[in-house]
């Protein structure tokens, strides 16, 4: 009998290679997946295939999931590393998973916490990336709730995994800024309460771990200071930093000095969105970018509220994506057209009279000769424009 499918497909679409490998392993070894289980330890190739078969059974057969998990516990010899790697591959196709496999994936992830499975922390970080900002659909809110329930119910484990705790704090503070501005269903109100309780607990009880976020923690906290619980936290950050009982934190400036690791900016971009952004920034030539940009917007920024994702995308492009020198000097679409944007910004400052001359910048003795030369080559037109404006002002004054 052919087992259930894991992923949504469209007519004439080839089967996903990950699902195909799991299904084939299941069909080959399904007679070994029923008790009594053999007590012999399988050789490495068979062990890997057995992990694939068990993973498919857990995801596709919820009524037998506990049996399959017991089987996994009995044969594991690598700290569940192969198994969690398989689940991470499945998670990369999360948006296409059918409802039953989605629920099963979250269930088995929660079970793996109890056995301290290898790489379970990276699997949860990958799961959090699937929660889309600005998306108030039932499925996305469901995922937000379920992941947060698992994290809250495993607080002791979470505290021992600082990267997971700080990542979860970053994600849910960012989501709360979106969720709190909307009223509505009981489920949404329940989620907002859960997010507030989780984030307040992390900040109040483990501020030292929260500081791993760096200076961007200040920004995301400012987005939620209108919520009473965070208004109090913000007040203590400013006027009573000792209340957080962290030796390295004596004022808000201690956070400003900490650079935010690029990992955090990736958290608000799904793996699918990341691969598509990197494709745009690596392969798409100038002149062809508009249809790709329109395709990206239609796929990821087309629903009400999705505009809140734009700032996350900008931060990802500026802080995470680092093109090679070859790409920088090619005609591939560049990062947010930085050089042109900087020139346009300075030009606007000159035209508005906010800055009257670039001479103090270009002739500053504190700037190295090499940098001064680069500034002169980058800003010649603006420099001329500036001097022209100054001369016009002086002429009008003389008249």
mmCIF file of N, CA, C and O in Angstrom, residues 55-100:
data_model
loop_
_atom_site.group_PDB
_atom_site.id
_atom_site.type_symbol
_atom_site.label_atom_id
_atom_site.label_comp_id
_atom_site.label_asym_id
_atom_site.label_seq_id
_atom_site.Cartn_x
_atom_site.Cartn_y
_atom_site.Cartn_z
ATOM 1 N N UNK A 55 11.577 8.485 9.752
ATOM 2 C CA UNK A 55 11.147 9.875 9.601
ATOM 3 C C UNK A 55 9.871 9.957 8.773
ATOM 4 O O UNK A 55 8.927 10.680 9.134
ATOM 5 N N UNK A 56 9.819 9.205 7.669
ATOM 6 C CA UNK A 56 8.607 9.221 6.845
ATOM 7 C C UNK A 56 7.427 8.663 7.630
ATOM 8 O O UNK A 56 6.311 9.217 7.575
ATOM 9 N N UNK A 57 7.646 7.581 8.365
ATOM 10 C CA UNK A 57 6.564 6.991 9.154
ATOM 11 C C UNK A 57 6.011 7.949 10.187
ATOM 12 O O UNK A 57 4.792 8.069 10.364
ATOM 13 N N UNK A 58 6.891 8.676 10.882
ATOM 14 C CA UNK A 58 6.438 9.640 11.894
ATOM 15 C C UNK A 58 5.648 10.776 11.261
ATOM 16 O O UNK A 58 4.610 11.204 11.787
ATOM 17 N N UNK A 59 6.105 11.268 10.122
ATOM 18 C CA UNK A 59 5.454 12.407 9.477
ATOM 19 C C UNK A 59 4.137 12.023 8.805
ATOM 20 O O UNK A 59 3.196 12.828 8.767
ATOM 21 N N UNK A 60 4.054 10.804 8.281
ATOM 22 C CA UNK A 60 2.890 10.416 7.477
ATOM 23 C C UNK A 60 1.881 9.551 8.223
ATOM 24 O O UNK A 60 0.744 9.431 7.782
ATOM 25 N N UNK A 61 2.277 8.973 9.348
ATOM 26 C CA UNK A 61 1.400 8.042 10.067
ATOM 27 C C UNK A 61 1.271 8.455 11.535
ATOM 28 O O UNK A 61 1.879 7.847 12.409
ATOM 29 N N UNK A 62 0.485 9.477 11.829
ATOM 30 C CA UNK A 62 0.384 9.948 13.215
ATOM 31 C C UNK A 62 -0.107 8.880 14.188
ATOM 32 O O UNK A 62 0.280 8.894 15.365
ATOM 33 N N UNK A 63 -0.937 7.948 13.715
ATOM 34 C CA UNK A 63 -1.455 6.900 14.592
ATOM 35 C C UNK A 63 -0.375 5.902 15.007
ATOM 36 O O UNK A 63 -0.538 5.171 15.987
ATOM 37 N N UNK A 64 0.740 5.878 14.282
ATOM 38 C CA UNK A 64 1.851 4.976 14.613
ATOM 39 C C UNK A 64 3.112 5.746 15.018
ATOM 40 O O UNK A 64 4.188 5.147 15.155
ATOM 41 N N UNK A 65 2.979 7.051 15.196
ATOM 42 C CA UNK A 65 4.156 7.891 15.428
ATOM 43 C C UNK A 65 4.913 7.483 16.690
ATOM 44 O O UNK A 65 6.154 7.445 16.700
ATOM 45 N N UNK A 66 4.202 7.148 17.767
ATOM 46 C CA UNK A 66 4.882 6.770 19.012
ATOM 47 C C UNK A 66 5.646 5.459 18.848
ATOM 48 O O UNK A 66 6.721 5.278 19.422
ATOM 49 N N UNK A 67 5.080 4.547 18.057
ATOM 50 C CA UNK A 67 5.770 3.279 17.774
ATOM 51 C C UNK A 67 7.059 3.543 17.007
ATOM 52 O O UNK A 67 8.128 3.009 17.329
ATOM 53 N N UNK A 68 6.965 4.385 15.982
ATOM 54 C CA UNK A 68 8.155 4.716 15.190
ATOM 55 C C UNK A 68 9.212 5.430 16.041
ATOM 56 O O UNK A 68 10.414 5.175 15.889
ATOM 57 N N UNK A 69 8.765 6.315 16.944
ATOM 58 C CA UNK A 69 9.710 7.032 17.792
ATOM 59 C C UNK A 69 10.414 6.083 18.759
ATOM 60 O O UNK A 69 11.621 6.202 19.003
ATOM 61 N N UNK A 70 9.667 5.128 19.294
ATOM 62 C CA UNK A 70 10.267 4.103 20.161
ATOM 63 C C UNK A 70 11.330 3.316 19.406
ATOM 64 O O UNK A 70 12.401 3.011 19.934
ATOM 65 N N UNK A 71 11.017 2.985 18.156
ATOM 66 C CA UNK A 71 11.977 2.279 17.297
ATOM 67 C C UNK A 71 13.240 3.128 17.116
ATOM 68 O O UNK A 71 14.370 2.620 17.204
ATOM 69 N N UNK A 72 13.070 4.410 16.890
ATOM 70 C CA UNK A 72 14.210 5.312 16.714
ATOM 71 C C UNK A 72 15.075 5.331 17.973
ATOM 72 O O UNK A 72 16.310 5.248 17.889
ATOM 73 N N UNK A 73 14.434 5.440 19.148
ATOM 74 C CA UNK A 73 15.186 5.434 20.403
ATOM 75 C C UNK A 73 16.004 4.157 20.550
ATOM 76 O O UNK A 73 17.116 4.172 21.099
ATOM 77 N N UNK A 74 15.465 3.047 20.065
ATOM 78 C CA UNK A 74 16.122 1.747 20.231
ATOM 79 C C UNK A 74 17.358 1.590 19.353
ATOM 80 O O UNK A 74 18.307 0.892 19.732
ATOM 81 N N UNK A 75 17.379 2.230 18.192
ATOM 82 C CA UNK A 75 18.477 2.005 17.248
ATOM 83 C C UNK A 75 19.498 3.128 17.223
ATOM 84 O O UNK A 75 20.576 2.973 16.648
ATOM 85 N N UNK A 76 19.208 4.271 17.836
ATOM 86 C CA UNK A 76 20.050 5.459 17.650
ATOM 87 C C UNK A 76 21.468 5.230 18.182
ATOM 88 O O UNK A 76 21.663 4.685 19.277
ATOM 89 N N UNK A 77 22.459 5.607 17.376
ATOM 90 C CA UNK A 77 23.869 5.465 17.771
ATOM 91 C C UNK A 77 24.656 6.752 17.509
ATOM 92 O O UNK A 77 25.851 6.810 17.771
ATOM 93 N N UNK A 78 23.990 7.776 16.990
ATOM 94 C CA UNK A 78 24.699 9.012 16.617
ATOM 95 C C UNK A 78 24.127 10.247 17.294
ATOM 96 O O UNK A 78 24.338 11.373 16.831
ATOM 97 N N UNK A 79 23.399 10.040 18.402
ATOM 98 C CA UNK A 79 22.806 11.193 19.085
ATOM 99 C C UNK A 79 21.687 11.849 18.292
ATOM 100 O O UNK A 79 21.416 13.031 18.460
ATOM 101 N N UNK A 80 21.068 11.098 17.363
ATOM 102 C CA UNK A 80 19.946 11.546 16.531
ATOM 103 C C UNK A 80 20.388 12.553 15.464
ATOM 104 O O UNK A 80 19.552 13.242 14.883
ATOM 105 N N UNK A 81 21.686 12.628 15.179
ATOM 106 C CA UNK A 81 22.179 13.647 14.251
ATOM 107 C C UNK A 81 21.626 13.465 12.842
ATOM 108 O O UNK A 81 21.206 14.430 12.196
ATOM 109 N N UNK A 82 21.634 12.226 12.340
ATOM 110 C CA UNK A 82 21.088 11.979 11.000
ATOM 111 C C UNK A 82 19.601 12.312 10.966
ATOM 112 O O UNK A 82 19.105 12.948 10.025
ATOM 113 N N UNK A 83 18.885 11.923 12.008
ATOM 114 C CA UNK A 83 17.438 12.121 12.045
ATOM 115 C C UNK A 83 17.089 13.605 12.055
ATOM 116 O O UNK A 83 16.209 14.054 11.306
ATOM 117 N N UNK A 84 17.772 14.404 12.894
ATOM 118 C CA UNK A 84 17.471 15.841 12.933
ATOM 119 C C UNK A 84 17.858 16.519 11.620
ATOM 120 O O UNK A 84 17.210 17.477 11.196
ATOM 121 N N UNK A 85 18.921 16.023 10.966
ATOM 122 C CA UNK A 85 19.296 16.579 9.659
ATOM 123 C C UNK A 85 18.207 16.315 8.624
ATOM 124 O O UNK A 85 17.921 17.174 7.777
ATOM 125 N N UNK A 86 17.587 15.138 8.694
ATOM 126 C CA UNK A 86 16.482 14.814 7.781
ATOM 127 C C UNK A 86 15.307 15.751 8.035
ATOM 128 O O UNK A 86 14.701 16.292 7.101
ATOM 129 N N UNK A 87 14.985 15.984 9.301
ATOM 130 C CA UNK A 87 13.873 16.870 9.633
ATOM 131 C C UNK A 87 14.153 18.301 9.198
ATOM 132 O O UNK A 87 13.241 19.016 8.781
ATOM 133 N N UNK A 88 15.414 18.724 9.279
ATOM 134 C CA UNK A 88 15.764 20.079 8.847
ATOM 135 C C UNK A 88 15.546 20.231 7.342
ATOM 136 O O UNK A 88 15.065 21.264 6.868
ATOM 137 N N UNK A 89 15.854 19.182 6.584
ATOM 138 C CA UNK A 89 15.603 19.212 5.142
ATOM 139 C C UNK A 89 14.105 19.314 4.867
ATOM 140 O O UNK A 89 13.666 20.041 3.974
ATOM 141 N N UNK A 90 13.308 18.568 5.645
ATOM 142 C CA UNK A 90 11.848 18.636 5.493
ATOM 143 C C UNK A 90 11.336 20.028 5.849
ATOM 144 O O UNK A 90 10.432 20.557 5.196
ATOM 145 N N UNK A 91 11.939 20.631 6.875
ATOM 146 C CA UNK A 91 11.513 21.957 7.310
ATOM 147 C C UNK A 91 11.759 23.010 6.242
ATOM 148 O O UNK A 91 11.040 24.003 6.150
ATOM 149 N N UNK A 92 12.777 22.807 5.409
ATOM 150 C CA UNK A 92 13.052 23.765 4.339
ATOM 151 C C UNK A 92 11.928 23.807 3.314
ATOM 152 O O UNK A 92 11.808 24.765 2.557
ATOM 153 N N UNK A 93 11.104 22.755 3.291
ATOM 154 C CA UNK A 93 9.923 22.728 2.420
ATOM 155 C C UNK A 93 8.646 22.916 3.233
ATOM 156 O O UNK A 93 7.567 22.475 2.830
ATOM 157 N N UNK A 94 8.766 23.586 4.379
ATOM 158 C CA UNK A 94 7.661 23.662 5.331
ATOM 159 C C UNK A 94 6.388 24.228 4.717
ATOM 160 O O UNK A 94 5.292 23.741 4.987
ATOM 161 N N UNK A 95 6.530 25.270 3.912
ATOM 162 C CA UNK A 95 5.342 25.920 3.353
ATOM 163 C C UNK A 95 4.542 24.988 2.455
ATOM 164 O O UNK A 95 3.349 25.214 2.218
ATOM 165 N N UNK A 96 5.171 23.919 1.962
ATOM 166 C CA UNK A 96 4.487 22.979 1.078
ATOM 167 C C UNK A 96 4.039 21.712 1.803
ATOM 168 O O UNK A 96 3.382 20.857 1.204
ATOM 169 N N UNK A 97 4.400 21.585 3.074
ATOM 170 C CA UNK A 97 3.988 20.401 3.832
ATOM 171 C C UNK A 97 2.471 20.382 4.016
ATOM 172 O O UNK A 97 1.860 21.427 4.263
ATOM 173 N N UNK A 98 1.887 19.207 3.905
ATOM 174 C CA UNK A 98 0.467 19.040 4.202
ATOM 175 C C UNK A 98 0.240 19.193 5.703
ATOM 176 O O UNK A 98 1.181 19.161 6.495
ATOM 177 N N UNK A 99 -1.021 19.347 6.105
ATOM 178 C CA UNK A 99 -1.324 19.662 7.501
ATOM 179 C C UNK A 99 -0.850 18.583 8.472
ATOM 180 O O UNK A 99 -0.278 18.899 9.520
ATOM 181 N N UNK A 100 -1.081 17.319 8.158
ATOM 182 C CA UNK A 100 -0.672 16.241 9.064
ATOM 183 C C UNK A 100 0.847 16.212 9.247
ATOM 184 O O UNK A 100 1.336 16.197 10.386
#
